[in-house]
Protein backbone atom coordinates (compact mmCIF):
# COMPACT_ATOMS: atom_id res chain seq x y z
CA MET A 1 0.29 0.21 0.10
CA THR A 2 0.86 3.73 -0.44
CA GLU A 3 1.88 5.98 2.44
CA ASN A 4 -1.27 7.39 1.49
CA HIS A 5 -3.57 3.96 2.62
CA GLN A 6 -1.50 2.57 5.46
CA GLY A 7 -3.75 0.76 7.77
CA SER A 8 -5.93 -2.82 8.06
CA VAL A 9 -5.36 -5.30 5.15
CA PRO A 10 -8.11 -5.96 3.78
CA SER A 11 -9.73 -9.37 4.79
CA ARG A 12 -9.09 -11.40 1.54
CA GLN A 13 -7.00 -10.34 -1.70
CA ARG A 14 -8.54 -7.49 -3.48
CA LYS A 15 -7.74 -6.70 -6.52
CA ARG A 16 -6.66 -3.44 -7.63
CA PHE A 17 -6.84 -0.64 -10.63
CA PRO A 18 -4.13 1.33 -10.51
CA GLY A 19 -4.96 4.92 -12.25
CA ILE A 20 -8.75 3.40 -12.97
CA SER A 21 -10.64 6.16 -14.96
CA SER A 22 -14.50 6.53 -13.43
CA ARG A 23 -15.04 6.08 -17.17
CA ALA A 24 -13.99 2.52 -17.35
CA TYR A 25 -17.55 2.11 -14.28
CA GLU A 26 -20.26 4.67 -15.73
CA HIS A 27 -23.41 3.87 -16.87
CA PRO A 28 -23.29 5.39 -20.57
CA ALA A 29 -25.77 7.94 -19.95
CA ASP A 30 -23.86 9.21 -16.69
CA ARG A 31 -20.61 9.05 -18.95
CA SER A 32 -21.63 11.15 -21.82
CA ALA A 33 -23.46 13.46 -19.31
CA LEU A 34 -19.91 13.89 -18.01
CA VAL A 35 -18.00 13.77 -20.68
CA ALA A 36 -19.53 16.84 -22.16
CA LEU A 37 -19.73 19.03 -18.80
CA ARG A 38 -15.98 18.60 -18.10
CA LYS A 39 -15.27 19.67 -21.87
CA LEU A 40 -17.36 23.14 -21.51
CA SER A 41 -15.10 25.36 -21.35
CA GLY A 42 -15.49 27.95 -17.95
CA PHE A 43 -17.79 25.22 -16.70
CA ASP A 44 -15.82 24.59 -13.34
CA THR A 45 -15.21 28.43 -13.42
CA ALA A 46 -18.76 28.67 -12.97
CA PHE A 47 -20.02 26.13 -10.58
CA LYS A 48 -16.52 27.67 -7.90
CA ALA A 49 -18.74 31.22 -8.45
CA LEU A 50 -21.83 29.60 -7.78
CA SER A 51 -20.07 27.88 -4.33
CA GLY A 52 -20.88 31.21 -2.50
CA LEU A 53 -24.39 30.69 -2.67
CA LEU A 54 -24.01 27.25 -2.01
CA PRO A 55 -24.40 25.84 2.28
CA GLU A 56 -20.86 23.35 1.99
CA ARG A 57 -19.21 24.96 4.69
CA SER A 58 -22.41 24.99 6.87
CA LEU A 59 -22.98 21.71 5.81
CA ARG A 60 -19.42 20.23 6.96
CA LEU A 61 -19.79 22.19 9.88
CA LEU A 62 -22.89 20.42 10.92
CA PHE A 63 -21.42 17.43 10.50
CA LEU A 64 -18.66 18.07 12.54
CA SER A 65 -20.18 19.04 15.16
CA ASP A 66 -23.43 16.52 15.16
CA SER A 67 -22.22 13.44 13.95
CA VAL A 68 -19.10 11.46 14.27
CA ARG A 69 -16.24 11.64 12.29
CA VAL A 70 -14.99 7.82 11.52
CA SER A 71 -11.27 7.45 11.89
CA ASP A 72 -9.12 4.26 13.26
CA ALA A 73 -10.32 5.85 16.92
CA GLN A 74 -14.06 5.82 15.83
CA PHE A 75 -15.54 3.37 13.62
CA SER A 76 -12.50 1.87 13.10
CA HIS A 77 -13.55 -0.89 11.00
CA LEU A 78 -15.17 2.17 9.18
CA ASN A 79 -12.28 3.73 8.25
CA ASP A 80 -10.14 0.53 7.01
CA MET A 81 -12.88 -0.32 4.78
CA LEU A 82 -13.10 3.42 3.32
CA ARG A 83 -9.37 3.13 2.75
CA ASP A 84 -9.22 0.06 1.26
CA ALA A 85 -11.89 1.01 -1.32
CA CYS A 86 -9.16 4.27 -2.32
CA TYR A 87 -6.66 2.03 -2.66
CA ILE A 88 -8.25 0.21 -4.78
CA LEU A 89 -9.70 2.35 -6.99
CA ASP A 90 -6.58 4.68 -6.66
CA LEU A 91 -7.84 7.46 -4.76
CA GLU A 92 -5.21 8.65 -3.59
CA LYS A 93 -7.08 11.65 -1.43
CA VAL A 94 -8.96 10.04 1.52
CA PRO A 95 -12.47 11.74 1.63
CA PRO A 96 -13.74 12.27 5.48
CA MET A 97 -16.24 10.25 5.99
CA TYR A 98 -18.97 10.30 8.85
CA VAL A 99 -21.92 8.51 10.66
CA THR A 100 -24.37 10.67 11.43
CA GLN A 101 -27.50 9.34 13.73
CA ASP A 102 -30.85 8.43 11.55
CA PRO A 103 -32.77 4.83 11.55
CA LYS A 104 -33.47 5.07 7.62
CA PRO A 105 -30.44 3.32 5.76
CA ASN A 106 -28.89 5.95 3.38
CA ALA A 107 -25.32 7.30 2.47
CA MET A 108 -24.11 10.12 -0.21
CA CYS A 109 -21.11 12.05 -0.88
CA ILE A 110 -21.29 15.43 -1.22
CA GLY A 111 -18.92 19.09 -1.38
CA LEU A 112 -17.78 21.25 -3.76
CA ASP A 113 -14.09 21.83 -3.55
CA GLU A 114 -13.69 18.20 -1.35
CA PRO A 115 -15.81 15.35 -1.09
CA ILE A 116 -17.13 14.06 2.27
CA ILE A 117 -19.42 11.38 2.29
CA VAL A 118 -22.01 10.56 4.73
CA LEU A 119 -23.15 7.28 6.64
CA THR A 120 -26.96 6.39 8.62
CA THR A 121 -26.08 4.40 11.57
CA GLY A 122 -29.22 2.43 10.15
CA LEU A 123 -27.40 1.64 7.38
CA VAL A 124 -24.47 0.41 9.72
CA GLU A 125 -26.56 -1.31 11.79
CA LEU A 126 -28.14 -2.89 8.60
CA LEU A 127 -25.68 -4.52 6.61
CA ASP A 128 -22.75 -6.52 7.28
CA GLU A 129 -19.27 -6.57 6.33
CA GLU A 130 -19.20 -7.50 2.69
CA GLU A 131 -22.12 -4.99 1.90
CA MET A 132 -21.39 -2.32 3.65
CA ARG A 133 -17.93 -2.87 1.87
CA ALA A 134 -19.93 -2.42 -1.62
CA VAL A 135 -21.45 0.47 0.26
CA VAL A 136 -18.46 2.33 1.14
CA GLY A 137 -16.98 1.46 -2.39
CA HIS A 138 -19.69 3.00 -3.58
CA GLU A 139 -19.89 6.03 -2.25
CA VAL A 140 -15.85 6.55 -3.68
CA GLY A 141 -16.80 6.17 -6.88
CA HIS A 142 -19.06 9.21 -6.39
CA ALA A 143 -16.36 10.71 -5.26
CA LEU A 144 -13.69 9.72 -8.47
CA SER A 145 -16.61 10.47 -11.03
CA GLY A 146 -16.99 14.13 -8.79
CA HIS A 147 -20.63 13.32 -8.58
CA SER A 148 -20.38 15.04 -4.96
CA VAL A 149 -20.41 18.59 -6.49
CA TYR A 150 -23.82 17.92 -8.67
CA ARG A 151 -25.03 16.07 -6.00
CA THR A 152 -24.47 18.82 -3.90
CA VAL A 153 -25.87 21.34 -6.27
CA LEU A 154 -28.56 18.82 -5.99
CA LEU A 155 -29.20 18.97 -2.69
CA PHE A 156 -29.46 23.18 -2.19
CA LEU A 157 -31.74 23.43 -5.22
CA THR A 158 -34.27 20.81 -3.34
CA ASN A 159 -34.14 22.69 -0.33
CA LEU A 160 -34.97 26.56 -2.52
CA ALA A 161 -38.02 24.73 -4.30
CA LEU A 162 -39.38 24.00 -1.15
CA LYS A 163 -38.86 28.25 0.15
CA VAL A 164 -40.16 29.33 -2.64
CA ALA A 165 -43.12 26.86 -3.51
CA TRP A 166 -45.33 29.74 -2.07
CA ILE A 167 -44.45 32.41 -4.81
CA PRO A 168 -46.05 32.11 -7.78
CA LEU A 169 -44.74 29.73 -10.63
CA GLY A 170 -41.19 30.88 -7.86
CA ASN A 171 -40.77 27.04 -8.28
CA VAL A 172 -41.52 26.21 -11.88
CA ALA A 173 -37.85 26.86 -13.55
CA ILE A 174 -36.16 25.49 -10.15
CA MET A 175 -38.06 22.31 -10.20
CA ALA A 176 -37.11 21.68 -14.30
CA ILE A 177 -33.97 21.83 -13.18
CA VAL A 178 -34.48 19.96 -10.27
CA THR A 179 -36.21 16.74 -12.26
CA ALA A 180 -33.51 17.40 -14.64
CA LEU A 181 -30.64 16.41 -11.85
CA ARG A 182 -33.09 13.91 -10.32
CA GLU A 183 -32.66 11.81 -14.00
CA TRP A 184 -28.92 12.62 -14.27
CA PHE A 185 -28.40 11.17 -10.40
CA ARG A 186 -30.35 7.81 -10.65
CA LYS A 187 -27.94 6.86 -13.92
CA SER A 188 -24.72 8.18 -11.75
CA GLU A 189 -26.33 5.53 -9.09
CA LEU A 190 -25.89 2.77 -10.91
CA SER A 191 -22.47 4.10 -11.99
CA ALA A 192 -22.01 4.10 -8.40
CA ASP A 193 -23.34 0.41 -7.70
CA ARG A 194 -20.23 -0.61 -10.65
CA ALA A 195 -17.99 0.76 -8.20
CA GLY A 196 -18.78 -0.48 -5.38
CA LEU A 197 -18.71 -3.82 -7.21
CA LEU A 198 -15.18 -3.57 -8.59
CA VAL A 199 -14.13 -2.77 -4.53
CA GLY A 200 -15.68 -5.37 -2.87
CA GLN A 201 -15.21 -7.96 -5.78
CA ASP A 202 -18.26 -9.89 -4.47
CA VAL A 203 -21.37 -9.98 -5.93
CA GLN A 204 -23.73 -11.63 -3.98
CA ALA A 205 -22.69 -8.99 -1.10
CA SER A 206 -23.68 -6.50 -3.42
CA MET A 207 -27.19 -8.18 -4.33
CA ARG A 208 -27.99 -8.69 -0.53
CA GLY A 209 -26.66 -4.99 0.53
CA LEU A 210 -29.64 -3.96 -2.07
CA MET A 211 -32.30 -6.68 -1.07
CA LYS A 212 -31.50 -5.50 2.85
CA ILE A 213 -32.16 -1.59 1.73
CA ALA A 214 -35.36 -2.99 0.17
CA GLY A 215 -37.07 -5.40 2.71
CA GLY A 216 -34.99 -4.73 5.85
CA ASN A 217 -32.72 -7.27 8.45
CA HIS A 218 -34.44 -10.80 7.73
CA LEU A 219 -31.88 -12.08 5.85
CA HIS A 220 -33.18 -16.12 6.10
CA GLU A 221 -36.52 -14.54 5.09
CA MET A 222 -35.73 -13.10 1.47
CA ASN A 223 -33.93 -14.44 -1.46
CA VAL A 224 -31.22 -13.09 -3.86
CA ASP A 225 -32.72 -15.08 -7.01
CA ALA A 226 -36.16 -14.27 -5.80
CA PHE A 227 -35.39 -10.41 -5.85
CA LEU A 228 -33.86 -10.41 -9.37
CA ALA A 229 -37.44 -12.21 -10.25
CA GLN A 230 -39.24 -8.97 -8.69
CA ALA A 231 -37.23 -7.22 -11.42
CA ASP A 232 -38.20 -8.74 -14.36
CA GLU A 233 -42.31 -9.29 -13.17
CA TYR A 234 -41.50 -5.47 -12.83
CA GLU A 235 -40.08 -4.73 -16.54
CA LYS A 236 -42.28 -6.68 -17.95
CA ALA A 237 -45.56 -6.46 -16.31
CA GLY A 238 -49.04 -4.89 -16.96
CA ASP A 239 -49.66 -2.65 -20.52
CA LEU A 240 -49.03 1.23 -21.44
CA ARG A 241 -50.76 2.28 -18.35
CA ASP A 242 -48.59 1.04 -16.01
CA SER A 243 -45.72 1.53 -18.66
CA VAL A 244 -46.84 5.72 -17.46
CA LEU A 245 -47.47 4.82 -13.64
CA LYS A 246 -43.64 3.73 -13.52
CA ILE A 247 -42.03 6.33 -14.84
CA LEU A 248 -44.19 8.98 -12.51
CA ASN A 249 -43.12 6.93 -9.16
CA VAL A 250 -40.07 7.64 -10.20
CA LEU A 251 -39.89 11.56 -11.40
CA PRO A 252 -39.51 12.82 -7.70
CA ARG A 253 -36.87 10.13 -6.43
CA SER A 254 -33.15 10.31 -6.53
CA HIS A 255 -32.01 6.59 -6.54
CA PRO A 256 -34.06 4.32 -8.76
CA PHE A 257 -35.88 1.03 -7.70
CA THR A 258 -33.37 -1.46 -5.36
CA THR A 259 -34.66 -3.87 -8.01
CA VAL A 260 -33.83 -2.11 -10.96
CA ARG A 261 -30.75 -1.18 -9.44
CA ALA A 262 -29.46 -4.90 -8.74
CA ALA A 263 -30.57 -6.08 -12.16
CA GLU A 264 -29.00 -3.89 -13.65
CA LEU A 265 -25.52 -4.56 -11.84
CA LYS A 266 -25.92 -8.03 -12.37
CA LYS A 267 -26.18 -8.14 -15.82
CA TRP A 268 -22.88 -5.48 -15.69
CA SER A 269 -20.83 -8.23 -13.81
CA GLU A 270 -21.56 -10.66 -16.26
CA SER A 271 -20.70 -8.73 -19.12
CA ARG A 272 -17.41 -8.27 -20.93
CA ASP A 273 -16.87 -4.72 -20.12
CA PHE A 274 -16.43 -5.70 -16.60
CA GLN A 275 -14.87 -8.75 -17.05
CA ARG A 276 -12.29 -7.02 -18.73
CA ILE A 277 -11.63 -3.90 -16.36
CA MET A 278 -11.32 -7.31 -13.29
CA ASP A 279 -8.03 -8.85 -15.67
CA GLY A 280 -6.57 -5.16 -15.96
CA HIS A 281 -7.78 -3.54 -19.41
CA TYR A 282 -9.02 -0.38 -18.33
CA PRO A 283 -9.47 3.48 -19.58
CA LYS A 284 -6.98 5.20 -17.16
CA ARG A 285 -7.31 8.79 -15.42
CA SER A 286 -4.38 10.51 -17.37
CA GLU A 287 -6.34 9.61 -20.79
CA ASP A 288 -9.65 11.52 -19.10
CA LYS A 289 -8.25 14.68 -21.57
CA ASP A 290 -8.55 12.76 -24.54
CA ALA A 291 -12.19 11.66 -24.52
CA SER A 292 -14.26 12.30 -27.32
CA VAL A 293 -17.64 13.46 -26.36
CA THR A 294 -18.78 12.20 -29.93
CA ASP A 295 -17.31 8.80 -28.76
CA SER A 296 -19.69 9.15 -26.15
CA PHE A 297 -22.73 10.59 -27.12
CA ARG A 298 -22.41 7.78 -29.51
CA GLU A 299 -22.39 4.87 -27.81
CA SER A 300 -24.91 6.09 -24.84
CA ALA A 301 -27.09 6.57 -27.77
CA GLY A 302 -26.14 3.12 -28.53
CA HIS A 303 -26.82 1.70 -24.86
CA TYR A 304 -30.93 3.63 -25.16
CA ALA A 305 -31.14 1.94 -28.38
CA ASP A 306 -29.88 -1.78 -26.91
CA THR A 307 -32.43 -0.84 -24.09
CA VAL A 308 -35.31 -0.21 -26.11
CA ARG A 309 -35.13 -3.77 -28.75
CA THR A 310 -34.49 -5.62 -25.41
CA SER A 311 -36.69 -4.47 -23.29
CA LYS A 312 -39.86 -6.35 -21.62
CA ASP A 313 -41.94 -2.85 -20.66
CA PRO A 314 -44.66 -2.32 -23.04
CA LEU A 315 -44.04 1.01 -23.69
CA MET A 316 -40.18 0.70 -24.86
CA LYS A 317 -42.27 -2.48 -26.74
CA LEU A 318 -44.22 0.13 -28.64
CA VAL A 319 -41.26 2.28 -29.14
CA GLY A 320 -39.07 -0.03 -30.79
CA ASP A 321 -42.09 -1.23 -32.92
CA ILE A 322 -42.71 2.26 -33.99
CA ALA A 323 -39.50 2.64 -34.77
CA GLY A 324 -38.99 -0.68 -36.35
CA GLY A 325 -42.34 0.30 -38.55
CA ALA A 326 -40.94 3.89 -39.20
CA GLY A 327 -37.90 2.04 -40.52
CA ASP A 328 -39.53 -0.97 -42.53
CA LEU A 329 -42.19 2.36 -44.18
CA ALA A 330 -38.90 4.00 -45.18
CA GLY A 331 -37.22 0.98 -46.92
CA ASP A 332 -40.79 0.55 -48.79
CA LEU A 333 -40.69 4.43 -50.00
CA GLY A 334 -36.89 4.03 -50.77
CA GLY A 335 -38.28 1.02 -52.38
CA ARG A 336 -40.96 2.70 -54.40
CA LEU A 337 -38.83 5.57 -55.87
CA ARG A 338 -35.86 3.58 -56.60
CA ASN A 339 -38.56 1.48 -58.83
CA ARG A 340 -40.63 4.68 -60.45
CA PHE A 341 -37.10 6.68 -61.06
CA GLY A 342 -34.83 4.32 -62.40
CA GLY A 343 -32.99 2.63 -59.77
CA GLY A 344 -34.76 -0.69 -58.30
CA GLN A 345 -35.18 -3.43 -60.65
CA GLY A 346 -32.64 -5.91 -61.89
CA GLY A 347 -29.60 -4.11 -60.11
CA GLY A 348 -28.89 -3.45 -64.20
CA ARG A 349 -31.10 -1.24 -64.73
CA THR A 350 -29.95 2.09 -65.60
CA ALA A 351 -31.34 5.87 -65.74
CA ASP A 352 -30.24 5.95 -69.01
CA GLY A 353 -31.49 2.05 -69.69
CA GLY A 354 -35.21 2.41 -68.43
CA SER A 355 -38.06 4.18 -69.61
CA GLY A 356 -39.62 6.90 -68.84
CA SER A 357 -39.07 10.61 -70.34
CA GLY A 358 -35.87 12.81 -70.10
CA GLU A 359 -36.83 14.93 -66.89
CA GLU A 360 -36.78 11.22 -65.20
CA LYS A 361 -33.50 10.66 -66.56
CA ASP A 362 -31.69 13.81 -65.86
CA GLY A 363 -33.53 15.17 -63.25
CA PRO A 364 -34.03 12.88 -59.57
CA GLY A 365 -33.50 9.34 -61.24
CA ARG A 366 -30.58 9.81 -61.34
CA ASP A 367 -29.86 11.50 -57.92
CA GLY A 368 -31.58 8.99 -56.33
CA GLN A 369 -29.26 6.51 -57.85
CA GLY A 370 -26.50 7.52 -56.49
CA GLU A 371 -27.44 7.39 -53.26
CA GLY A 372 -28.19 4.78 -53.56
């Protein structure tokens, strides 16, 4: 271990990923948004200017004064997990971590200048060591991706929207931004789940942790396979009305539903991308400046196209059918136009050799053939 990560050795040997870029594990939609933001001229400056309005210093003082800071002297087992996670993902500066009294299991990574990690007592009491290791890795993944900045902005704007709700139309614009940020943040949670798996390197522990967050500390009453079956049933159940209700249910949430997160993570753990990372083949932080916005958006678009194509959700299937029908219609119209203007019969027919007027031969027919 390096000097920054001195501490207890992990309970079992885990692979380390020196210099790993967050692009290695980021969800395609999350990654494309972040790469584009990082490429924007003046983006960092704008957020620094906004920091004067954000209560970051107040948040830090609040946790320092009214929570327990994790260290060698307090929650030492969590401190070991934090150092271990930073070592595995090669995060040089270990962020401060606090445990705060709250029966609801939750964790977050916030901060503009420097990220801080907060765990609730409900979460600490709920999870076992390996499950908690995945959660700590999840939060370190947020820190490595730079998510804490946007999370802090989301918290601030959500509180601001509540304060100005009494003003006519006062919170409409703010809630539009909050809704967009929540949609991004739900994707960022899928990215951080992947980071947690890279740290814990135990997919069953990651599954158990998500299952406990959904159903509480009754592991003997629950089953991972049955829990994943719920996700499949949720995706394909119902009709178009249910698809709309799913969208309305998720809009106010900052996190995806736990069954959906579990299914997404299980799918990624079985993918070639995950195996390549585990084999030591992954994008490096030193290459981030050369990351292509176009490639990221293309990959994101490809991901959504594949999602629509393979989804069992009634609305997504309808979208796929419409898209396929539009493609068939376009192909049919293209074929008719080629036949009409001399490009569609037998492959050997040319504008000069086909029937029709000279206008057809010199005009659209020749252009149509050239395009084909």
